[in-house]
Short mmCIF file of C-alpha atoms in Angstrom, two decimals:
data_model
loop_
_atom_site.label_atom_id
_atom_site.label_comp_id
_atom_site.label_asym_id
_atom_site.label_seq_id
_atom_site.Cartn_x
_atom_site.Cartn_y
_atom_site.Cartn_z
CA UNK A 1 0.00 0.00 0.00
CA UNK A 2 1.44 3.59 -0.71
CA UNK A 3 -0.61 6.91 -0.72
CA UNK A 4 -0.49 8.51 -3.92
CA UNK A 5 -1.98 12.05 -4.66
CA UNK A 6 -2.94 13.84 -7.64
CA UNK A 7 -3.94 17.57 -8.04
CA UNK A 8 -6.43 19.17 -10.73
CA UNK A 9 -5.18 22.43 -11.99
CA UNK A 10 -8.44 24.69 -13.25
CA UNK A 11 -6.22 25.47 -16.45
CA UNK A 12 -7.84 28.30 -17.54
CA UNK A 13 -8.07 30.34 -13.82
CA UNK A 14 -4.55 29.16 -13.14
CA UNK A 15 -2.23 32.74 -13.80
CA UNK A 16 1.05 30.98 -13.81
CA UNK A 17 2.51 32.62 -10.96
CA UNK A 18 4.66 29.16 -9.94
CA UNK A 19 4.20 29.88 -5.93
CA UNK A 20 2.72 26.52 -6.13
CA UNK A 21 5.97 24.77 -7.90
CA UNK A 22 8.11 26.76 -5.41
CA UNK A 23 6.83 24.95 -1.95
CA UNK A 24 6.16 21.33 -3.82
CA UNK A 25 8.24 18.83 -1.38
CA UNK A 26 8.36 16.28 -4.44
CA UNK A 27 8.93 18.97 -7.38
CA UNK A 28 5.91 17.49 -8.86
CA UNK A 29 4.59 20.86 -10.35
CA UNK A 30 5.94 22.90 -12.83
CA UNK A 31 4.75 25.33 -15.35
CA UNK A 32 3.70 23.93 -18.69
CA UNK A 33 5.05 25.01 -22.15
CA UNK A 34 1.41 25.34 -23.19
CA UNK A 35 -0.72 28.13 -22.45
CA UNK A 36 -4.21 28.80 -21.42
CA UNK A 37 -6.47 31.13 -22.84
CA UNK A 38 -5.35 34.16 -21.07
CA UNK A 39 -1.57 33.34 -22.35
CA UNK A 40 -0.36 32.12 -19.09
CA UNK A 41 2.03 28.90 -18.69
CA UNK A 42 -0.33 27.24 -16.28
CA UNK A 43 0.78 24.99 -13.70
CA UNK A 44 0.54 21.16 -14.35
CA UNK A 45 1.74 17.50 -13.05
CA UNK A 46 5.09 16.87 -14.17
CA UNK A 47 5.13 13.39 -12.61
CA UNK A 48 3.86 10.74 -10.97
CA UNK A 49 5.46 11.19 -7.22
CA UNK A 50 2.75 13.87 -6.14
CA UNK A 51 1.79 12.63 -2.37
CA UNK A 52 -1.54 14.52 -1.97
CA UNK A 53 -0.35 16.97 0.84
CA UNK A 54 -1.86 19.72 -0.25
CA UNK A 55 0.79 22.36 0.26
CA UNK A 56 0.19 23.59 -3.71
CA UNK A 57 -4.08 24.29 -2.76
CA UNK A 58 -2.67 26.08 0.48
CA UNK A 59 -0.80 28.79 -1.04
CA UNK A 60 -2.42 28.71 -4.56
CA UNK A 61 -3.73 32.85 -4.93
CA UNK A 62 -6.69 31.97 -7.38
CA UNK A 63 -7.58 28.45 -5.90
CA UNK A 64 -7.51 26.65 -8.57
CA UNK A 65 -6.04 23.52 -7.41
CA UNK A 66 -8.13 20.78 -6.26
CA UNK A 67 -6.04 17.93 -4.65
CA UNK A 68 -7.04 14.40 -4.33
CA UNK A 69 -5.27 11.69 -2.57
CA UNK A 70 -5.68 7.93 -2.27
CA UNK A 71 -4.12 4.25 -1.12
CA UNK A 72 -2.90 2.49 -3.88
CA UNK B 1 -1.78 11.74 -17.32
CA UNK B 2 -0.78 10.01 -13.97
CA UNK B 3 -4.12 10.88 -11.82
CA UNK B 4 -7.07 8.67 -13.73
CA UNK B 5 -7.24 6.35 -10.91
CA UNK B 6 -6.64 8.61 -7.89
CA UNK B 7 -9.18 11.68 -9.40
CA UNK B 8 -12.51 10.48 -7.65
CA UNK B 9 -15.08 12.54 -5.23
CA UNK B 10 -14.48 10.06 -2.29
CA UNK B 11 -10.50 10.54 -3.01
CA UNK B 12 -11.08 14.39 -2.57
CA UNK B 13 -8.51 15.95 0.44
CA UNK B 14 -8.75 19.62 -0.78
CA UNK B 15 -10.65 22.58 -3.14
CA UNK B 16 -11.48 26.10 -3.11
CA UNK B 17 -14.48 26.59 -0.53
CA UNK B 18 -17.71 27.78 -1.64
CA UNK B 19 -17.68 31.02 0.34
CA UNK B 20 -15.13 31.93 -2.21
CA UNK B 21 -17.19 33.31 -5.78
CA UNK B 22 -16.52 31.16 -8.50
CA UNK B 23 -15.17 34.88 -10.12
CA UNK B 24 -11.35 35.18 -11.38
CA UNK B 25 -9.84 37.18 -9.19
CA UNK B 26 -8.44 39.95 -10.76
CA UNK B 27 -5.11 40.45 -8.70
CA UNK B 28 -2.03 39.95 -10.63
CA UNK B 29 -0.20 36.68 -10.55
CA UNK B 30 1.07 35.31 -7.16
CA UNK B 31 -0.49 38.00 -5.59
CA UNK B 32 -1.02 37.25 -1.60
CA UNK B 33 -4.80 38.71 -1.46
CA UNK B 34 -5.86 35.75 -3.28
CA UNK B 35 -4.55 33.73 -0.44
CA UNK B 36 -5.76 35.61 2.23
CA UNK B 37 -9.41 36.00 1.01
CA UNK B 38 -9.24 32.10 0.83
CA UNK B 39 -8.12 31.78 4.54
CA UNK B 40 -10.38 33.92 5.38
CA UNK B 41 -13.30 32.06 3.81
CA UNK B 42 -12.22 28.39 5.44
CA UNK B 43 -12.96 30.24 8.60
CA UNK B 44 -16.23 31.21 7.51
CA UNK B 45 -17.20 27.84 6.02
CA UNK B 46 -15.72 25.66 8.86
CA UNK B 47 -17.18 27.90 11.66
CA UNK B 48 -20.56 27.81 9.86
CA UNK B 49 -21.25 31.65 10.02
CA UNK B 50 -21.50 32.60 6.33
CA UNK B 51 -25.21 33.75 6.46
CA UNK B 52 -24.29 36.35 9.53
CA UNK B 53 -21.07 37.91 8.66
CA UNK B 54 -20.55 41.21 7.03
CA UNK B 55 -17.46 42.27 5.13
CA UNK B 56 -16.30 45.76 4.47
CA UNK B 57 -14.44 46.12 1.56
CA UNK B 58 -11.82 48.92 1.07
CA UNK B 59 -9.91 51.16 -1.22
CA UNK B 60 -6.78 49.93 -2.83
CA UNK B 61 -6.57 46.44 -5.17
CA UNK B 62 -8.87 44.63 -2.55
CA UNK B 63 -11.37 46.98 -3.23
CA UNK B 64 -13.31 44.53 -5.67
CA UNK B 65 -13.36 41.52 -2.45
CA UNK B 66 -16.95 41.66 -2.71
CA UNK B 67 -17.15 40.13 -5.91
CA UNK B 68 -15.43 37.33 -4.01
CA UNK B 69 -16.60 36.56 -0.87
CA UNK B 70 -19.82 34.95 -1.07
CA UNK B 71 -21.07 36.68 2.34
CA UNK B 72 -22.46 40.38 2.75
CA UNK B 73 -20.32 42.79 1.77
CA UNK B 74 -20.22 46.40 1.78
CA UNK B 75 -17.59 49.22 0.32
CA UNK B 76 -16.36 51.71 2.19
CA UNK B 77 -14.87 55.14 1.44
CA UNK B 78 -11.23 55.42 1.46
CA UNK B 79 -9.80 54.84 4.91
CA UNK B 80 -13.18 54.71 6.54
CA UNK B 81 -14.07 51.00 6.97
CA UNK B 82 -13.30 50.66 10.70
CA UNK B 83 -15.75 53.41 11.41
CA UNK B 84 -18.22 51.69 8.71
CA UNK B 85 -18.01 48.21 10.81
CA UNK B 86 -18.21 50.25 14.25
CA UNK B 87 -21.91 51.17 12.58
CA UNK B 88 -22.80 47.28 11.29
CA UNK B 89 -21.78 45.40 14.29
CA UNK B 90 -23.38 48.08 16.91
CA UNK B 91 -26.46 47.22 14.74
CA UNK B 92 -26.32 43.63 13.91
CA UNK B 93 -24.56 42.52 17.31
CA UNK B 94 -24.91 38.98 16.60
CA UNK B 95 -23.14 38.74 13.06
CA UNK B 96 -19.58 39.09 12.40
CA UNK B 97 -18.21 41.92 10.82
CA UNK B 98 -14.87 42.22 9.34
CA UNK B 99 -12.95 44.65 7.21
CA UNK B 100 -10.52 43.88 4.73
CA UNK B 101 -7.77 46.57 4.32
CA UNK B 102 -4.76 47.05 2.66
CA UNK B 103 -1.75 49.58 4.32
CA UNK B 104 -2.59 52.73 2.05
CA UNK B 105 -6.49 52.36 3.11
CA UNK B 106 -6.00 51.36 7.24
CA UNK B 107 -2.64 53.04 7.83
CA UNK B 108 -2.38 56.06 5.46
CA UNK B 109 -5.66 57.71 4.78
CA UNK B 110 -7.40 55.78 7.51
CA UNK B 111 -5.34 56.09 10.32
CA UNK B 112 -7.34 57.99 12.57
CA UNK B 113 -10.39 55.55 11.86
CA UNK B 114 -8.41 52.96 12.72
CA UNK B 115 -6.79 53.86 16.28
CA UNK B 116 -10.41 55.62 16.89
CA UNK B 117 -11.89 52.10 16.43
CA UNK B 118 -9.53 49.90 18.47
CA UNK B 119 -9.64 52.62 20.82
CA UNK B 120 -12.94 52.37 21.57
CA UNK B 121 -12.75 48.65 21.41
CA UNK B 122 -15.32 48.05 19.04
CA UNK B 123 -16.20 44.12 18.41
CA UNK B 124 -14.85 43.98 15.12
CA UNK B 125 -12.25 42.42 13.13
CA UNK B 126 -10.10 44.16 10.93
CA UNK B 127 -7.68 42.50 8.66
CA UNK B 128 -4.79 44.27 7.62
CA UNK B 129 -2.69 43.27 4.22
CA UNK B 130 0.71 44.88 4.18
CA UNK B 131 2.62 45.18 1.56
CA UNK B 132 4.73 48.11 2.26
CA UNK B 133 3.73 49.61 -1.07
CA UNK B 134 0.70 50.95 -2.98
CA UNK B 135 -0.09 48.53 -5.01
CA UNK B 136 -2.75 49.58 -6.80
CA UNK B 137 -1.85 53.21 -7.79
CA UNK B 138 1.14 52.48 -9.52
CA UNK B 139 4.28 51.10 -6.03
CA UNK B 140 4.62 54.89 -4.72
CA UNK B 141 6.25 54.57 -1.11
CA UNK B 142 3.34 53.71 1.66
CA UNK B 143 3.46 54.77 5.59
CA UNK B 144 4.75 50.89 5.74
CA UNK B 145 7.68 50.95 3.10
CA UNK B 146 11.13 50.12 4.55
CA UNK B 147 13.81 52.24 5.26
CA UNK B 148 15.94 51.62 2.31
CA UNK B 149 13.09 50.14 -0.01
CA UNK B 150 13.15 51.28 -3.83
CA UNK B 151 9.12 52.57 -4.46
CA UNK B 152 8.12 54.16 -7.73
CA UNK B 153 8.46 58.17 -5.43
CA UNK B 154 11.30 56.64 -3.59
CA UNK B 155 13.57 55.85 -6.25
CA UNK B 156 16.80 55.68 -4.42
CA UNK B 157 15.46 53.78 -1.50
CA UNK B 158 13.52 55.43 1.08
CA UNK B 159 15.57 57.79 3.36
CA UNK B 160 14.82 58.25 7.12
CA UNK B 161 15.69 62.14 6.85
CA UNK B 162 13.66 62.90 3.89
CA UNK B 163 10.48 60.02 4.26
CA UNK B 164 10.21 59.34 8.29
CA UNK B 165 10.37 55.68 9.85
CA UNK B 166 8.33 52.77 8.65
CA UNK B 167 5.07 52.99 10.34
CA UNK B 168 4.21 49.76 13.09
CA UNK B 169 0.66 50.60 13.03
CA UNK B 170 0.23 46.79 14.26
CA UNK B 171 2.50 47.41 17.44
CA UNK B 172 0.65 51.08 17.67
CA UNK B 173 -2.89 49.69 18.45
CA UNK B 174 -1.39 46.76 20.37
CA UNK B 175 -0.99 49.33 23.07
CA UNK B 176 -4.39 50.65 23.12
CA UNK B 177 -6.93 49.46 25.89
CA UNK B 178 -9.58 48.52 23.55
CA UNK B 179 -7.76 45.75 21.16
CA UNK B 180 -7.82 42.15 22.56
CA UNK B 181 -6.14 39.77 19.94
CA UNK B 182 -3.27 41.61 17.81
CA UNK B 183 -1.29 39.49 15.23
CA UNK B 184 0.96 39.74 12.98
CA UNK B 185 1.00 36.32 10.10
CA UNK B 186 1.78 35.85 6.62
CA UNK B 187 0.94 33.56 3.44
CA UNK B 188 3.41 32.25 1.66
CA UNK B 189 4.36 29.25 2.81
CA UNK B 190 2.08 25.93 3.61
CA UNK B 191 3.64 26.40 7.41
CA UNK B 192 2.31 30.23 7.28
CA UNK B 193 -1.05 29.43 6.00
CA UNK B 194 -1.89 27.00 8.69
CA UNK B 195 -0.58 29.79 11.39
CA UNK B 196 -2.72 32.10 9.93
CA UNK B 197 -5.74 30.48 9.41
CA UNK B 198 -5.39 29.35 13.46
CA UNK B 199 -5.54 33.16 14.36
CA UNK B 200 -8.20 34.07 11.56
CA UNK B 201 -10.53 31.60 13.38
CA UNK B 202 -8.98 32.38 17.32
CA UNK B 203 -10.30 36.65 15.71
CA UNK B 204 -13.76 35.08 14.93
CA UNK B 205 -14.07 33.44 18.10
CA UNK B 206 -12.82 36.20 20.04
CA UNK B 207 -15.60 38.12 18.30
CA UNK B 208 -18.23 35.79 18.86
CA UNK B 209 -17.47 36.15 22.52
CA UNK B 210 -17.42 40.44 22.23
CA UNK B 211 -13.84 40.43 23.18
CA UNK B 212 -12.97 43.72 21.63
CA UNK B 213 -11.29 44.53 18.50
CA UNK B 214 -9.54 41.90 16.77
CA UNK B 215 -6.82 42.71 14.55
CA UNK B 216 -4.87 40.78 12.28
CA UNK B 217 -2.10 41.78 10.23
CA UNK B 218 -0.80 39.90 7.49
CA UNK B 219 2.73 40.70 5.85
CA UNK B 220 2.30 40.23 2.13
CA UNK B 221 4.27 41.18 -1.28
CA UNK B 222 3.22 42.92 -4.21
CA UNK B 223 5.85 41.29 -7.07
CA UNK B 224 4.22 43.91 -9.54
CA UNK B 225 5.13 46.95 -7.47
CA UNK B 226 7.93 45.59 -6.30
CA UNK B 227 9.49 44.32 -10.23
CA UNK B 228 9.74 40.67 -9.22
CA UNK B 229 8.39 37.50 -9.57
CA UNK B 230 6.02 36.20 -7.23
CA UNK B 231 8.62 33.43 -5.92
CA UNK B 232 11.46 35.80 -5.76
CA UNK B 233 8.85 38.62 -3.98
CA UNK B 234 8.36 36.09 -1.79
CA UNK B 235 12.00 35.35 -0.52
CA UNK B 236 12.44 39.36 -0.76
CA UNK B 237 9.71 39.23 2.06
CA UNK B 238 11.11 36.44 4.21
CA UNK B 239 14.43 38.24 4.07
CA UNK B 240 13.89 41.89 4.48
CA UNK B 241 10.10 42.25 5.98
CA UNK B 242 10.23 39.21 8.05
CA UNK B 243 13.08 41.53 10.60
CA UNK B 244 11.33 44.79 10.64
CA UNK B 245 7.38 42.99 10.69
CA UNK B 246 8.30 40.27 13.20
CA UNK B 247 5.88 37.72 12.82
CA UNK B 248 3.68 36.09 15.72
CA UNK B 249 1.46 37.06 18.67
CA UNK B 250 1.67 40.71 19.95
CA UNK B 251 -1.46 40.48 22.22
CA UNK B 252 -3.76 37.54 23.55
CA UNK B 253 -6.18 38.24 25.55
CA UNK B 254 -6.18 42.14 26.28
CA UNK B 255 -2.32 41.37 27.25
CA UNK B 256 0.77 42.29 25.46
CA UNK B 257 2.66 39.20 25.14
CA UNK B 258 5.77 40.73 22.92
CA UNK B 259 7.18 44.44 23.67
CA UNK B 260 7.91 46.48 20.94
CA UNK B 261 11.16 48.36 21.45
CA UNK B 262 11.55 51.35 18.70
CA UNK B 263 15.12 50.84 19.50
CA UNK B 264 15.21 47.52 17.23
CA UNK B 265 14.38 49.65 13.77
CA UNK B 266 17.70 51.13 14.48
CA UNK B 267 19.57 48.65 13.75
CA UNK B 268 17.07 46.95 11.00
CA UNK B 269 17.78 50.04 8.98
CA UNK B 270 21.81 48.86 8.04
CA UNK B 271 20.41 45.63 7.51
CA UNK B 272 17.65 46.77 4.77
CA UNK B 273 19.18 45.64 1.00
CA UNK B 274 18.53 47.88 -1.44
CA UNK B 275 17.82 45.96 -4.48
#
């Protein structure tokens, strides 16, 4: 058994600001090279090591990060 | 791409609340108001009080929080929001009101309504963004800007001679008889978030039990004004705020629990780097 998270980035709220990226314990978050409709680089999964702590939906400034987390 | 199993209501550990407005907020990137609305509205939704509390919004970027906050809200004039709340909670004794200001609204223009206020000890709570700039207007040098600090009027750094000391509005109505919970917190880290959401929700209990004024301060950035990017406005702030706005408990309970000795910005000034 090992807890594994995931978050859901609202992609076109997210402003790229990267606060989220820089307090990510497992550097699972980074910007994307894509961008959203406001021409952004929203933030997005970069891997598979997320742990569901929700430190990203704590300090996100638009809350658009909706973290899930489950036993696998 | 790695989340189809693990993205399921029951897996759910964290989302925006629903006293926050579905609305895009229209601060700038990283901004901290964003943030602090949101802590602000966990307290609401986990203490159950959204239908009886009443939020004055004030002048500055903030002053579009109604479109936000999904409880009452009204707009003050410039500065004038204590003395607005005064009004709505001598009225409406039973709901909780709470104004929103930023350091150009509560300690420039609005300084007298705001020592008035926690002078009197009204039963409010007032929440108090610093950012030691004006944000909105363009980063001209606010009452809170540090000795040192480079502001769109203070070009070379604000100067002591010409400008006068940083103003500790926080520390100045810790002293005053009618303010029972004073606090200074910040939002940039996970660790600061929970610390501040603790005293946002000790304020609203404090209220609930007519305490006195409640006032929270919360040190913030503004990366615009300040020509960085959010993460590197952020660090700016734990380095060079974090020793002049000391963070943590100034009053509990009608007592002063840390001294303030004007002594210390003395030697905070040679410590200030100009960027």
């Amino acid at each position: 058994m090992a807890i594994k998270g995931a978050i859901v980035v609202d992609k076109e709220k997210c402003k790229g600001c990267g606060v989220c990226a820089s307090v990510c314990p497992k550097q699972v978050i980074a910007l994307s090279k894509n961008v959203n409709g406001k021409g952004y680089n929203y933030a997005e999964m970069v891997n598979g090591d997320c742990i569901g702590c929700a430190s990203c939906g704590m300090v996100c400034p638009d809350g658009v990060i909706t973290v899930y987390k489950a036993k696998v | 791409m790695f989340n189809e199993e693990i993205v399921k209501p029951e897996n759910l550990v964290y989302k925006k609340t629903s006293v926050l407005t579905d609305a895009v907020m229209h601060y700038c990137p990283g901004c901290p108001h964003g943030t602090i609305h949101r802590i602000i509205a966990e307290v609401i939704d986990e203490m159950g009080i959204q239908d009886k509390t009443i939020g004055i919004a004030p002048v500055g970027c903030s002053v579009l929080a109604y479109n936000y906050f999904n409880v009452d809200f009204v707009e003050a004039a410039h500065g004038r929001a204590p003395a607005l709340a005064s009004a709505i909670q001598r009225l409406h004794p039973e709901h909780h009101t709470f104004t929103y200001q930023g350091d150009g609204d509560l300690a420039a223009i609005g300084t007298a309504e705001t020592i008035h206020a926690c002078n009197r000890g009204e039963n409010i709570i007032i929440f108090f963004v610093n950012n030691a700039i004006y944000g909105m207007t363009g980063g001209q040098m606010a009452p809170t800007t540090l000795v040192g600090m480079k502001s769109a009027t203070t070009p070379y750094g604000r100067r002591v001679d010409l400008n006068g000391w940083p103003l500790q509005i926080t520390e100045l109505v810790a002293q005053l008889p009618g303010t029972n919970f004073v606090t200074r917190q910040s939002a940039s880290t996970p660790a600061d978030v929970r610390k501040a959401k603790a005293a946002v929700r000790k304020a609203f209990e404090n209220q609930a039990a007519k305490k006195g004024t409640q006032f929270v301060e919360f040190v913030s950035t503004c990366n615009s004004g300040w020509k960085m990017t959010p993460v590197a406005a952020n660090e700016w702030m734990r380095q060079n705020m974090f020793p002049k706005y000391v963070l943590g408990d100034i009053k509990v309970e009608g007592e002063i629990v840390r001294e303030y000795n004007p002594a210390d910005s003395k030697v905070i000034r040679d410590l200030v780097s100009v960027k």
